Amino acid sequence: MTMAKAWREEDRSERSQGGRRPEERLHAMLKPKNIRFRALEKVKVRPRSLVQICLQRVAENFLQYDNLHAKLGRKQLEDVYAMLDLDMPLPEAALRINDENYWKRRTQAKHPNAQVEKHGMSWKQTYLEIELQEALERVPITVEYGNPELEALKQQVMASRLYVYQLQITQFPSHLDLSFIFDALPALCTFSITYGNKRLGMDYERAMFGMKISDAQYLARDIRVSQTLVSLSLPCNMIDDELVKVLMGGLSYGHMLTHLDLSHNKIGDRGARRLASLLDPDYCLQALDLSDNQIHANGCMHLGAHLAENITCQVLNLRLNRCEDNGVSHLFQDMCVNKHLQTLNIACNDLTVRCLPYLNAMLAENGTLLELDVSANPLHQVEEEGVHQGVDLRSCGLPADVAQRVTTAVKHRELIAKGIPVEAYEKARQAAVAAEEAAQAAREAAEKEEQLGEGEDEDGEEKAEGKAEEEKAEGEAEKPEAEEEKKEGE
């Protein structure tokens, strides 16, 4: 429709309605009208509003604004966070952004395999903990104080200080003092570190692995000053008895420590004797993992002696040691007194049949132990080695009473896990056993009656046969007499 044609139609309508002034007609012509564009409606495209353009501008210059939460509404803040760049410097982002959706996008973009349930169900905590862990694992072997990389790491630690609760450093090639981490992280509860490098290739050097005396001294100081550390894990650090002595300078002050993992090291009897003091009533240790070490009978005996008076420890792992029959027998005797330990792993400790009487006595006295692992031990006679190959207790050649106690304990554990009362199960089982015994007695009585009936039938048959023979003999005896009488009559 052309402008002239529109003017003529407007003029006709005004004439029919009595006419309007020229300025009114001009205003009506210039008034915007709702023009429908079917192409735009089909693809549902709408131009951005002025508000969206402004929010996009704010997102592009986010670091230049302060206190945006006081200037923008909740919905506007969410829109700004959705437009933010994911490559924003971490120290600035950690201090300024608390939106979980932003941290979720950033975490999934850089760490797609991250599991938020392992980091307190917080995406911000997940991202900051993983980033700090990877930054520590990238620290070079030799680093000097004042190095730009070290200063950037300290700045990252300070920016993440309120959101880092756990650190799991799987490799730490440097021997740097980590005191700045413990001093700056007031909420650090779980700490795990392994000194060394996983992938060296042809650059392998023996000195690059394991914890040194200086590392143990730094760590002992950090444990001593920490007020929140509850879980400490130091696996695969080549810790020996001397390093344990140094670490005890800090562990002896760790009254908040509940989990201690020193597995895959070189701890011997002297180190185990020192660590056994952590099982005293002054501490609250709940899980102690000393698997894959060099603990012999003496160290096991000291652990058992302190375990007898312990009321907090629930898990003790001594797998892959050399405790042997002597040490484990004393441990079983002390466990007869302990009523709190629930899991004990003594697999692969060179145990033989000589410790079975002590195991039997412990199972009879201890009613709280839920899990007992004695696999990979030669609990059988040497001549029976070819027969007992499995780790199943039913195939280990245990005495019948020990096997019965183990079976009962395992059954009770399954019932507890399913929420079934053990007492009700035992009553039902005893009633079933009594009914079976009664049925067996009834069957035996019926068999006896049948046997008695068969005996009476045999006696009756013998009596009948005897009577028939007597009658036959009498008949034969009477026959000659009758013949003689007949002859006399003739």
Short mmCIF file of C-alpha atoms in Angstrom, two decimals:
data_model
loop_
_atom_site.label_atom_id
_atom_site.label_comp_id
_atom_site.label_asym_id
_atom_site.label_seq_id
_atom_site.Cartn_x
_atom_site.Cartn_y
_atom_site.Cartn_z
CA MET A 1 0.00 0.00 0.00
CA THR A 2 1.55 3.32 -1.09
CA MET A 3 1.50 6.52 0.93
CA ALA A 4 -0.86 8.28 -1.55
CA LYS A 5 -3.32 5.45 -1.50
CA ALA A 6 -3.29 5.40 2.29
CA TRP A 7 -3.87 9.15 2.32
CA ARG A 8 -6.88 8.82 -0.02
CA GLU A 9 -8.45 6.06 2.04
CA GLU A 10 -7.90 8.05 5.21
CA ASP A 11 -9.48 11.10 3.55
CA ARG A 12 -12.56 9.12 2.51
CA SER A 13 -13.02 7.70 6.01
CA GLU A 14 -12.72 11.15 7.54
CA ARG A 15 -15.24 12.59 5.11
CA SER A 16 -17.69 9.89 5.99
CA GLN A 17 -17.12 10.61 9.70
CA GLY A 18 -17.36 14.37 9.41
CA GLY A 19 -13.70 15.17 8.78
CA ARG A 20 -10.61 15.90 10.99
CA ARG A 21 -8.09 18.64 11.08
CA PRO A 22 -4.94 18.24 8.93
CA GLU A 23 -2.60 18.07 11.94
CA GLU A 24 -4.68 15.27 13.40
CA ARG A 25 -4.50 13.37 10.18
CA LEU A 26 -0.70 13.85 10.03
CA HIS A 27 -0.35 12.59 13.60
CA ALA A 28 -2.44 9.54 12.79
CA MET A 29 -0.27 8.78 9.78
CA LEU A 30 2.96 9.00 11.79
CA LYS A 31 1.67 6.93 14.73
CA PRO A 32 3.48 3.52 14.88
CA LYS A 33 1.35 0.57 14.09
CA ASN A 34 1.67 -3.09 15.01
CA ILE A 35 3.06 -4.44 11.79
CA ARG A 36 3.19 -8.25 11.74
CA PHE A 37 6.24 -9.84 10.14
CA ARG A 38 5.35 -13.44 9.57
CA ALA A 39 8.98 -14.43 8.91
CA LEU A 40 10.02 -13.16 12.36
CA GLU A 41 7.07 -14.88 14.00
CA LYS A 42 7.98 -18.12 12.34
CA VAL A 43 11.56 -18.23 13.70
CA LYS A 44 10.54 -16.47 16.94
CA VAL A 45 13.32 -13.88 16.73
CA ARG A 46 13.04 -10.79 18.84
CA PRO A 47 15.56 -7.99 19.09
CA ARG A 48 17.34 -7.67 22.43
CA SER A 49 15.92 -5.22 24.85
CA LEU A 50 17.87 -2.28 26.18
CA VAL A 51 18.11 -4.01 29.56
CA GLN A 52 19.78 -7.05 28.02
CA ILE A 53 22.22 -4.86 26.13
CA CYS A 54 23.14 -3.07 29.36
CA LEU A 55 23.57 -6.34 31.27
CA GLN A 56 25.82 -7.65 28.49
CA ARG A 57 27.93 -4.52 28.83
CA VAL A 58 28.13 -5.04 32.59
CA ALA A 59 29.19 -8.67 32.11
CA GLU A 60 31.96 -7.65 29.69
CA ASN A 61 33.34 -5.16 32.22
CA PHE A 62 32.46 -7.13 35.33
CA LEU A 63 35.74 -6.49 37.13
CA GLN A 64 35.25 -2.71 36.89
CA TYR A 65 32.10 -2.73 39.02
CA ASP A 66 31.79 -3.13 42.77
CA ASN A 67 28.79 -4.15 44.85
CA LEU A 68 26.68 -5.24 41.92
CA HIS A 69 24.47 -7.24 44.26
CA ALA A 70 23.33 -3.95 45.79
CA LYS A 71 22.68 -2.27 42.43
CA LEU A 72 21.00 -5.06 40.46
CA GLY A 73 18.07 -7.29 41.17
CA ARG A 74 18.30 -11.03 41.65
CA LYS A 75 17.15 -11.89 38.13
CA GLN A 76 19.49 -9.31 36.62
CA LEU A 77 22.43 -10.70 38.60
CA GLU A 78 21.66 -14.21 37.36
CA ASP A 79 21.63 -12.92 33.78
CA VAL A 80 24.98 -11.19 34.30
CA TYR A 81 26.54 -14.35 35.78
CA ALA A 82 25.23 -16.36 32.82
CA MET A 83 27.07 -13.99 30.43
CA LEU A 84 30.40 -13.96 32.30
CA ASP A 85 33.57 -15.23 30.70
CA LEU A 86 34.72 -18.61 32.05
CA ASP A 87 38.39 -17.59 31.71
CA MET A 88 38.19 -14.84 34.30
CA PRO A 89 41.26 -14.77 36.60
CA LEU A 90 40.65 -17.21 39.42
CA PRO A 91 41.54 -14.91 42.35
CA GLU A 92 39.07 -12.28 41.14
CA ALA A 93 36.35 -14.82 40.38
CA ALA A 94 36.73 -16.54 43.76
CA LEU A 95 36.32 -13.26 45.63
CA ARG A 96 33.51 -11.74 43.56
CA ILE A 97 31.29 -14.61 42.35
CA ASN A 98 29.22 -16.92 44.53
CA ASP A 99 26.72 -18.06 41.91
CA GLU A 100 26.64 -21.88 41.77
CA ASN A 101 25.47 -21.97 38.15
CA TYR A 102 28.55 -20.02 37.05
CA TRP A 103 30.90 -22.35 38.94
CA LYS A 104 29.06 -25.38 37.58
CA ARG A 105 29.59 -24.19 34.00
CA ARG A 106 33.23 -23.41 34.70
CA THR A 107 33.87 -26.75 36.42
CA GLN A 108 32.20 -28.85 33.72
CA ALA A 109 34.05 -26.94 31.00
CA LYS A 110 37.51 -27.57 32.49
CA HIS A 111 36.98 -30.70 34.63
CA PRO A 112 34.16 -32.71 33.02
CA ASN A 113 34.77 -35.71 35.31
CA ALA A 114 34.55 -33.75 38.57
CA GLN A 115 32.18 -35.25 41.15
CA VAL A 116 30.50 -32.56 43.20
CA GLU A 117 29.26 -35.07 45.80
CA LYS A 118 32.87 -35.58 46.88
CA HIS A 119 33.32 -31.88 47.52
CA GLY A 120 30.46 -30.95 49.81
CA MET A 121 27.86 -30.63 47.00
CA SER A 122 29.23 -27.17 46.14
CA TRP A 123 30.46 -26.40 42.63
CA LYS A 124 32.56 -23.49 43.81
CA GLN A 125 34.27 -25.65 46.42
CA THR A 126 34.78 -28.37 43.80
CA TYR A 127 36.45 -26.04 41.32
CA LEU A 128 38.67 -24.27 43.85
CA GLU A 129 39.84 -27.51 45.48
CA ILE A 130 40.68 -29.18 42.15
CA GLU A 131 42.46 -26.09 40.84
CA LEU A 132 44.56 -25.72 44.01
CA GLN A 133 45.40 -29.43 43.95
CA GLU A 134 46.60 -29.24 40.33
CA ALA A 135 48.55 -26.06 41.01
CA LEU A 136 50.42 -27.76 43.86
CA GLU A 137 51.14 -30.80 41.69
CA ARG A 138 52.69 -28.50 39.06
CA VAL A 139 55.17 -26.91 41.45
CA PRO A 140 58.68 -27.48 40.03
CA ILE A 141 61.25 -29.54 41.89
CA THR A 142 63.41 -26.53 42.71
CA VAL A 143 61.63 -23.30 43.54
CA GLU A 144 62.98 -20.20 45.24
CA TYR A 145 61.07 -17.89 47.52
CA GLY A 146 59.99 -14.81 45.62
CA ASN A 147 59.45 -16.80 42.44
CA PRO A 148 56.49 -15.42 40.41
CA GLU A 149 54.90 -18.88 40.23
CA LEU A 150 55.12 -19.28 43.99
CA GLU A 151 53.64 -15.82 44.54
CA ALA A 152 50.76 -16.63 42.17
CA LEU A 153 50.18 -19.88 44.07
CA LYS A 154 50.04 -18.03 47.39
CA GLN A 155 47.60 -15.53 45.88
CA GLN A 156 45.40 -18.42 44.71
CA VAL A 157 45.52 -19.97 48.18
CA MET A 158 44.42 -16.71 49.78
CA ALA A 159 41.55 -16.31 47.30
CA SER A 160 40.34 -19.88 47.99
CA ARG A 161 40.93 -19.89 51.72
CA LEU A 162 37.27 -20.00 52.78
CA TYR A 163 36.20 -22.70 50.32
CA VAL A 164 38.92 -25.37 50.56
CA TYR A 165 38.10 -28.18 52.99
CA GLN A 166 40.16 -31.03 51.53
CA LEU A 167 43.31 -31.44 49.48
CA GLN A 168 44.43 -34.69 47.85
CA ILE A 169 47.85 -34.14 46.29
CA THR A 170 48.65 -37.34 44.41
CA GLN A 171 52.15 -36.17 43.44
CA PHE A 172 54.34 -33.42 44.88
CA PRO A 173 57.73 -33.32 43.14
CA SER A 174 58.99 -30.40 45.21
CA HIS A 175 60.06 -30.40 48.85
CA LEU A 176 58.64 -26.96 49.51
CA ASP A 177 57.49 -25.96 52.96
CA LEU A 178 53.68 -26.13 52.88
CA SER A 179 53.18 -24.04 55.99
CA PHE A 180 51.64 -21.23 53.94
CA ILE A 181 48.80 -23.62 53.02
CA PHE A 182 47.96 -24.68 56.57
CA ASP A 183 48.28 -21.10 57.83
CA ALA A 184 46.00 -19.69 55.12
CA LEU A 185 43.29 -22.39 55.05
CA PRO A 186 41.29 -22.19 58.28
CA ALA A 187 38.78 -24.87 57.20
CA LEU A 188 41.19 -27.56 55.94
CA CYS A 189 39.90 -30.88 57.35
CA THR A 190 41.35 -33.55 55.05
CA PHE A 191 44.91 -33.57 53.74
CA SER A 192 46.63 -36.20 51.61
CA ILE A 193 50.04 -35.93 49.97
CA THR A 194 52.50 -38.22 48.20
CA TYR A 195 55.99 -36.89 47.62
CA GLY A 196 57.40 -37.76 44.21
CA ASN A 197 56.39 -37.78 40.57
CA LYS A 198 54.21 -40.31 38.82
CA ARG A 199 55.56 -40.08 35.28
CA LEU A 200 59.29 -39.58 34.97
CA GLY A 201 60.17 -41.88 32.11
CA MET A 202 63.91 -41.89 31.49
CA ASP A 203 64.45 -39.10 34.04
CA TYR A 204 64.01 -41.50 36.95
CA GLU A 205 66.06 -40.80 40.06
CA ARG A 206 65.73 -42.57 43.38
CA ALA A 207 66.15 -39.33 45.33
CA MET A 208 63.03 -37.84 43.71
CA PHE A 209 60.72 -40.18 45.61
CA GLY A 210 59.66 -40.26 49.22
CA MET A 211 59.54 -37.91 52.16
CA LYS A 212 62.69 -36.33 53.55
CA ILE A 213 63.52 -35.35 57.11
CA SER A 214 62.85 -31.70 56.28
CA ASP A 215 59.43 -32.58 54.84
CA ALA A 216 58.56 -34.52 58.00
CA GLN A 217 59.63 -31.58 60.15
CA TYR A 218 57.51 -29.12 58.14
CA LEU A 219 54.52 -31.45 58.24
CA ALA A 220 54.86 -32.10 61.98
CA ARG A 221 54.81 -28.36 62.60
CA ASP A 222 51.73 -27.92 60.38
CA ILE A 223 49.86 -30.73 62.16
CA ARG A 224 50.73 -29.26 65.52
CA VAL A 225 49.33 -25.80 64.71
CA SER A 226 46.26 -27.00 62.79
CA GLN A 227 42.99 -26.83 64.71
CA THR A 228 40.69 -28.41 62.11
CA LEU A 229 42.64 -31.33 60.59
CA VAL A 230 40.72 -34.60 61.17
CA SER A 231 42.05 -36.83 58.37
CA LEU A 232 45.69 -37.25 57.35
CA SER A 233 46.89 -39.56 54.58
CA LEU A 234 50.58 -40.09 53.74
CA PRO A 235 50.70 -43.15 51.44
CA CYS A 236 53.68 -44.19 49.32
CA ASN A 237 56.17 -41.84 50.98
CA MET A 238 58.85 -44.37 52.04
CA ILE A 239 58.28 -43.45 55.68
CA ASP A 240 60.50 -45.46 58.02
CA ASP A 241 60.87 -45.55 61.80
CA GLU A 242 63.03 -42.41 61.90
CA LEU A 243 60.50 -40.38 59.93
CA VAL A 244 57.73 -41.69 62.20
CA LYS A 245 59.70 -40.37 65.16
CA VAL A 246 59.82 -36.92 63.54
CA LEU A 247 56.14 -37.00 62.56
CA MET A 248 55.11 -37.95 66.09
CA GLY A 249 56.24 -34.47 67.11
CA GLY A 250 53.07 -33.25 65.41
CA LEU A 251 50.82 -36.31 65.63
CA SER A 252 51.11 -36.35 69.41
CA TYR A 253 49.29 -32.99 69.37
CA GLY A 254 46.64 -34.16 66.90
CA HIS A 255 43.85 -34.72 69.39
CA MET A 256 41.29 -33.89 66.67
CA LEU A 257 42.65 -36.53 64.27
CA THR A 258 40.15 -39.31 63.47
CA HIS A 259 41.65 -40.96 60.35
CA LEU A 260 45.34 -41.73 59.81
CA ASP A 261 46.61 -43.50 56.68
CA LEU A 262 50.30 -44.52 56.58
CA SER A 263 49.93 -47.38 54.12
CA HIS A 264 52.55 -48.48 51.56
CA ASN A 265 55.55 -47.30 53.57
CA LYS A 266 58.48 -48.90 55.44
CA ILE A 267 57.32 -48.65 59.05
CA GLY A 268 58.78 -51.31 61.34
CA ASP A 269 58.26 -52.36 64.95
CA ARG A 270 59.72 -49.17 66.45
CA GLY A 271 57.47 -46.98 64.33
CA ALA A 272 54.43 -49.13 65.15
CA ARG A 273 55.27 -48.87 68.85
CA ARG A 274 55.27 -45.07 68.61
CA LEU A 275 52.07 -44.98 66.56
CA ALA A 276 50.36 -47.28 69.08
CA SER A 277 50.33 -44.38 71.55
CA LEU A 278 47.72 -42.70 69.31
CA LEU A 279 45.28 -45.40 70.47
CA ASP A 280 45.42 -44.15 74.05
CA PRO A 281 42.24 -42.70 75.61
CA ASP A 282 43.60 -39.15 75.13
CA TYR A 283 43.01 -39.39 71.38
CA CYS A 284 39.94 -39.95 69.22
CA LEU A 285 41.44 -41.94 66.34
CA GLN A 286 38.71 -43.94 64.56
CA ALA A 287 40.59 -45.49 61.63
CA LEU A 288 44.25 -46.51 61.45
CA ASP A 289 45.65 -47.89 58.18
CA LEU A 290 49.13 -49.45 58.41
CA SER A 291 48.79 -51.84 55.49
CA ASP A 292 51.79 -52.79 53.35
CA ASN A 293 54.51 -51.97 55.87
CA GLN A 294 57.19 -53.97 57.69
CA ILE A 295 55.53 -54.51 61.08
CA HIS A 296 56.48 -57.75 62.84
CA ALA A 297 55.15 -59.49 65.95
CA ASN A 298 56.58 -56.94 68.40
CA GLY A 299 54.84 -54.00 66.76
CA CYS A 300 51.57 -55.93 66.52
CA MET A 301 51.75 -56.78 70.22
CA HIS A 302 52.12 -53.09 71.16
CA LEU A 303 49.20 -52.14 68.92
CA GLY A 304 47.05 -54.78 70.62
CA ALA A 305 48.09 -53.68 74.11
CA HIS A 306 46.96 -50.10 73.44
CA LEU A 307 43.87 -51.31 71.58
CA ALA A 308 42.64 -53.16 74.68
CA GLU A 309 41.92 -49.85 76.45
CA ASN A 310 40.78 -47.95 73.36
CA ILE A 311 37.12 -46.88 73.02
CA THR A 312 37.19 -44.92 69.71
CA CYS A 313 39.03 -46.97 67.07
CA GLN A 314 36.64 -48.81 64.74
CA VAL A 315 38.90 -49.76 61.81
CA LEU A 316 42.40 -51.30 61.99
CA ASN A 317 44.16 -52.39 58.81
CA LEU A 318 47.36 -54.46 59.14
CA ARG A 319 47.22 -56.12 55.73
CA LEU A 320 50.50 -57.07 54.02
CA ASN A 321 52.71 -57.04 57.12
CA ARG A 322 54.69 -59.71 58.97
CA CYS A 323 52.81 -59.99 62.25
CA GLU A 324 52.84 -63.82 62.24
CA ASP A 325 51.21 -66.08 64.84
CA ASN A 326 52.91 -64.60 67.90
CA GLY A 327 51.86 -61.01 67.29
CA VAL A 328 48.35 -61.80 66.05
CA SER A 329 47.69 -64.18 68.96
CA HIS A 330 48.41 -61.37 71.43
CA LEU A 331 46.23 -59.06 69.32
CA PHE A 332 43.34 -61.56 69.53
CA GLN A 333 43.74 -61.79 73.30
CA ASP A 334 43.54 -57.99 73.63
CA MET A 335 40.50 -57.89 71.37
CA CYS A 336 38.63 -60.08 73.83
CA VAL A 337 38.63 -56.99 76.06
CA ASN A 338 38.01 -54.39 73.34
CA LYS A 339 34.30 -53.88 72.59
CA HIS A 340 34.51 -51.09 69.98
CA LEU A 341 36.58 -52.32 67.01
CA GLN A 342 34.32 -53.23 64.07
CA THR A 343 36.73 -53.93 61.19
CA LEU A 344 40.03 -55.81 61.36
CA ASN A 345 42.16 -56.71 58.34
CA ILE A 346 45.08 -59.07 58.99
CA ALA A 347 45.30 -60.56 55.51
CA CYS A 348 48.67 -61.79 54.27
CA ASN A 349 50.49 -61.89 57.62
CA ASP A 350 51.90 -65.45 57.53
CA LEU A 351 49.31 -66.80 59.97
CA THR A 352 49.09 -70.56 60.52
CA VAL A 353 46.85 -72.96 62.41
CA ARG A 354 48.62 -72.11 65.67
CA CYS A 355 46.67 -68.86 65.98
CA LEU A 356 43.26 -70.51 65.46
CA PRO A 357 42.59 -71.25 69.17
CA TYR A 358 43.09 -67.56 69.94
CA LEU A 359 40.86 -66.64 67.00
CA ASN A 360 38.17 -68.97 68.33
CA ALA A 361 38.39 -67.45 71.82
CA MET A 362 38.22 -63.91 70.38
CA LEU A 363 35.15 -64.70 68.31
CA ALA A 364 33.48 -66.18 71.38
CA GLU A 365 34.19 -63.14 73.57
CA ASN A 366 33.99 -60.25 71.09
CA GLY A 367 30.46 -59.46 69.92
CA THR A 368 31.12 -56.12 68.17
CA LEU A 369 33.47 -57.16 65.37
CA LEU A 370 31.61 -56.94 62.04
CA GLU A 371 34.37 -57.52 59.47
CA LEU A 372 37.39 -59.81 59.78
CA ASP A 373 39.73 -60.46 56.85
CA VAL A 374 42.19 -63.34 57.30
CA SER A 375 42.63 -64.11 53.60
CA ALA A 376 45.96 -65.00 52.00
CA ASN A 377 47.15 -66.77 55.17
CA PRO A 378 48.18 -70.47 55.27
CA LEU A 379 45.52 -71.47 57.80
CA HIS A 380 45.88 -75.18 57.00
CA GLN A 381 48.32 -78.03 57.36
CA VAL A 382 51.24 -78.19 54.96
CA GLU A 383 50.16 -81.56 53.57
CA GLU A 384 46.75 -80.08 52.77
CA GLU A 385 48.17 -77.23 50.73
CA GLY A 386 46.96 -78.70 47.47
CA VAL A 387 43.40 -78.99 48.76
CA HIS A 388 42.73 -75.57 50.29
CA GLN A 389 43.29 -73.03 47.56
CA GLY A 390 40.46 -70.56 48.12
CA VAL A 391 40.27 -67.64 50.48
CA ASP A 392 36.71 -68.55 51.42
CA LEU A 393 36.60 -69.49 55.09
CA ARG A 394 34.68 -72.62 54.17
CA SER A 395 37.74 -73.76 52.21
CA CYS A 396 40.47 -72.74 54.64
CA GLY A 397 40.36 -75.89 56.76
CA LEU A 398 39.16 -74.15 59.91
CA PRO A 399 37.88 -76.28 62.80
CA ALA A 400 34.14 -76.90 62.83
CA ASP A 401 33.47 -74.72 65.88
CA VAL A 402 35.46 -71.79 64.44
CA ALA A 403 33.72 -72.10 61.08
CA GLN A 404 30.33 -72.19 62.82
CA ARG A 405 31.13 -69.04 64.81
CA VAL A 406 32.30 -67.23 61.68
CA THR A 407 29.17 -68.30 59.78
CA THR A 408 26.95 -67.09 62.62
CA ALA A 409 28.77 -63.74 62.81
CA VAL A 410 28.45 -63.21 59.04
CA LYS A 411 24.74 -64.09 59.16
CA HIS A 412 24.13 -61.65 62.01
CA ARG A 413 25.89 -58.94 60.05
CA GLU A 414 23.68 -59.55 57.01
CA LEU A 415 20.58 -59.41 59.19
CA ILE A 416 21.68 -56.12 60.76
CA ALA A 417 22.36 -54.66 57.31
CA LYS A 418 18.83 -55.64 56.20
CA GLY A 419 17.26 -54.28 59.39
CA ILE A 420 16.09 -57.68 60.64
CA PRO A 421 16.23 -58.19 64.44
CA VAL A 422 18.85 -60.79 65.29
CA GLU A 423 16.96 -62.02 68.36
CA ALA A 424 13.80 -62.70 66.37
CA TYR A 425 15.82 -64.58 63.76
CA GLU A 426 17.52 -66.68 66.45
CA LYS A 427 14.17 -67.51 68.07
CA ALA A 428 12.70 -68.54 64.72
CA ARG A 429 15.80 -70.60 63.92
CA GLN A 430 15.68 -72.34 67.29
CA ALA A 431 11.97 -73.06 66.83
CA ALA A 432 12.70 -74.52 63.39
CA VAL A 433 15.50 -76.65 64.84
CA ALA A 434 13.19 -77.85 67.63
CA ALA A 435 10.47 -78.71 65.11
CA GLU A 436 12.98 -80.60 62.99
CA GLU A 437 14.20 -82.52 66.03
CA ALA A 438 10.59 -83.36 67.00
CA ALA A 439 9.87 -84.55 63.46
CA GLN A 440 13.03 -86.66 63.51
CA ALA A 441 12.02 -88.17 66.85
CA ALA A 442 8.55 -88.95 65.48
CA ARG A 443 10.06 -90.63 62.43
CA GLU A 444 12.35 -92.72 64.61
CA ALA A 445 9.41 -93.75 66.85
CA ALA A 446 7.38 -94.77 63.80
CA GLU A 447 10.26 -96.85 62.51
CA LYS A 448 10.56 -98.59 65.88
CA GLU A 449 6.82 -99.38 65.89
CA GLU A 450 7.08 -100.82 62.41
CA GLN A 451 9.98 -102.98 63.49
CA LEU A 452 8.04 -104.19 66.55
CA GLY A 453 4.99 -104.99 64.39
CA GLU A 454 7.08 -107.00 61.96
CA GLY A 455 8.55 -108.95 64.92
CA GLU A 456 5.08 -109.78 66.27
CA ASP A 457 3.93 -110.98 62.85
CA GLU A 458 6.92 -113.27 62.58
CA ASP A 459 6.21 -114.71 66.07
CA GLY A 460 2.55 -115.36 65.13
CA GLU A 461 3.56 -117.14 61.95
CA GLU A 462 6.02 -119.30 63.88
CA LYS A 463 3.35 -120.17 66.46
CA ALA A 464 0.85 -121.08 63.72
CA GLU A 465 3.40 -123.26 61.98
CA GLY A 466 4.23 -125.00 65.27
CA LYS A 467 0.57 -125.64 66.02
CA ALA A 468 0.01 -127.07 62.54
CA GLU A 469 2.96 -129.38 62.96
CA GLU A 470 1.66 -130.53 66.36
CA GLU A 471 -1.77 -131.24 64.90
CA LYS A 472 -0.17 -133.11 62.04
CA ALA A 473 1.94 -135.18 64.44
CA GLU A 474 -1.14 -135.96 66.57
CA GLY A 475 -3.05 -137.01 63.45
CA GLU A 476 -0.26 -139.29 62.37
CA ALA A 477 -0.06 -140.76 65.89
CA GLU A 478 -3.86 -141.39 65.96
CA LYS A 479 -3.87 -143.08 62.54
CA PRO A 480 -2.05 -146.33 63.63
CA GLU A 481 -4.32 -146.60 66.66
CA ALA A 482 -7.37 -146.38 64.42
CA GLU A 483 -6.02 -149.06 62.14
CA GLU A 484 -5.36 -151.39 65.12
CA GLU A 485 -8.90 -150.83 66.41
CA LYS A 486 -10.24 -151.60 62.95
CA LYS A 487 -8.27 -154.85 62.79
CA GLU A 488 -9.49 -155.91 66.24
CA GLY A 489 -13.08 -155.29 65.21
CA GLU A 490 -12.70 -157.45 62.15
#
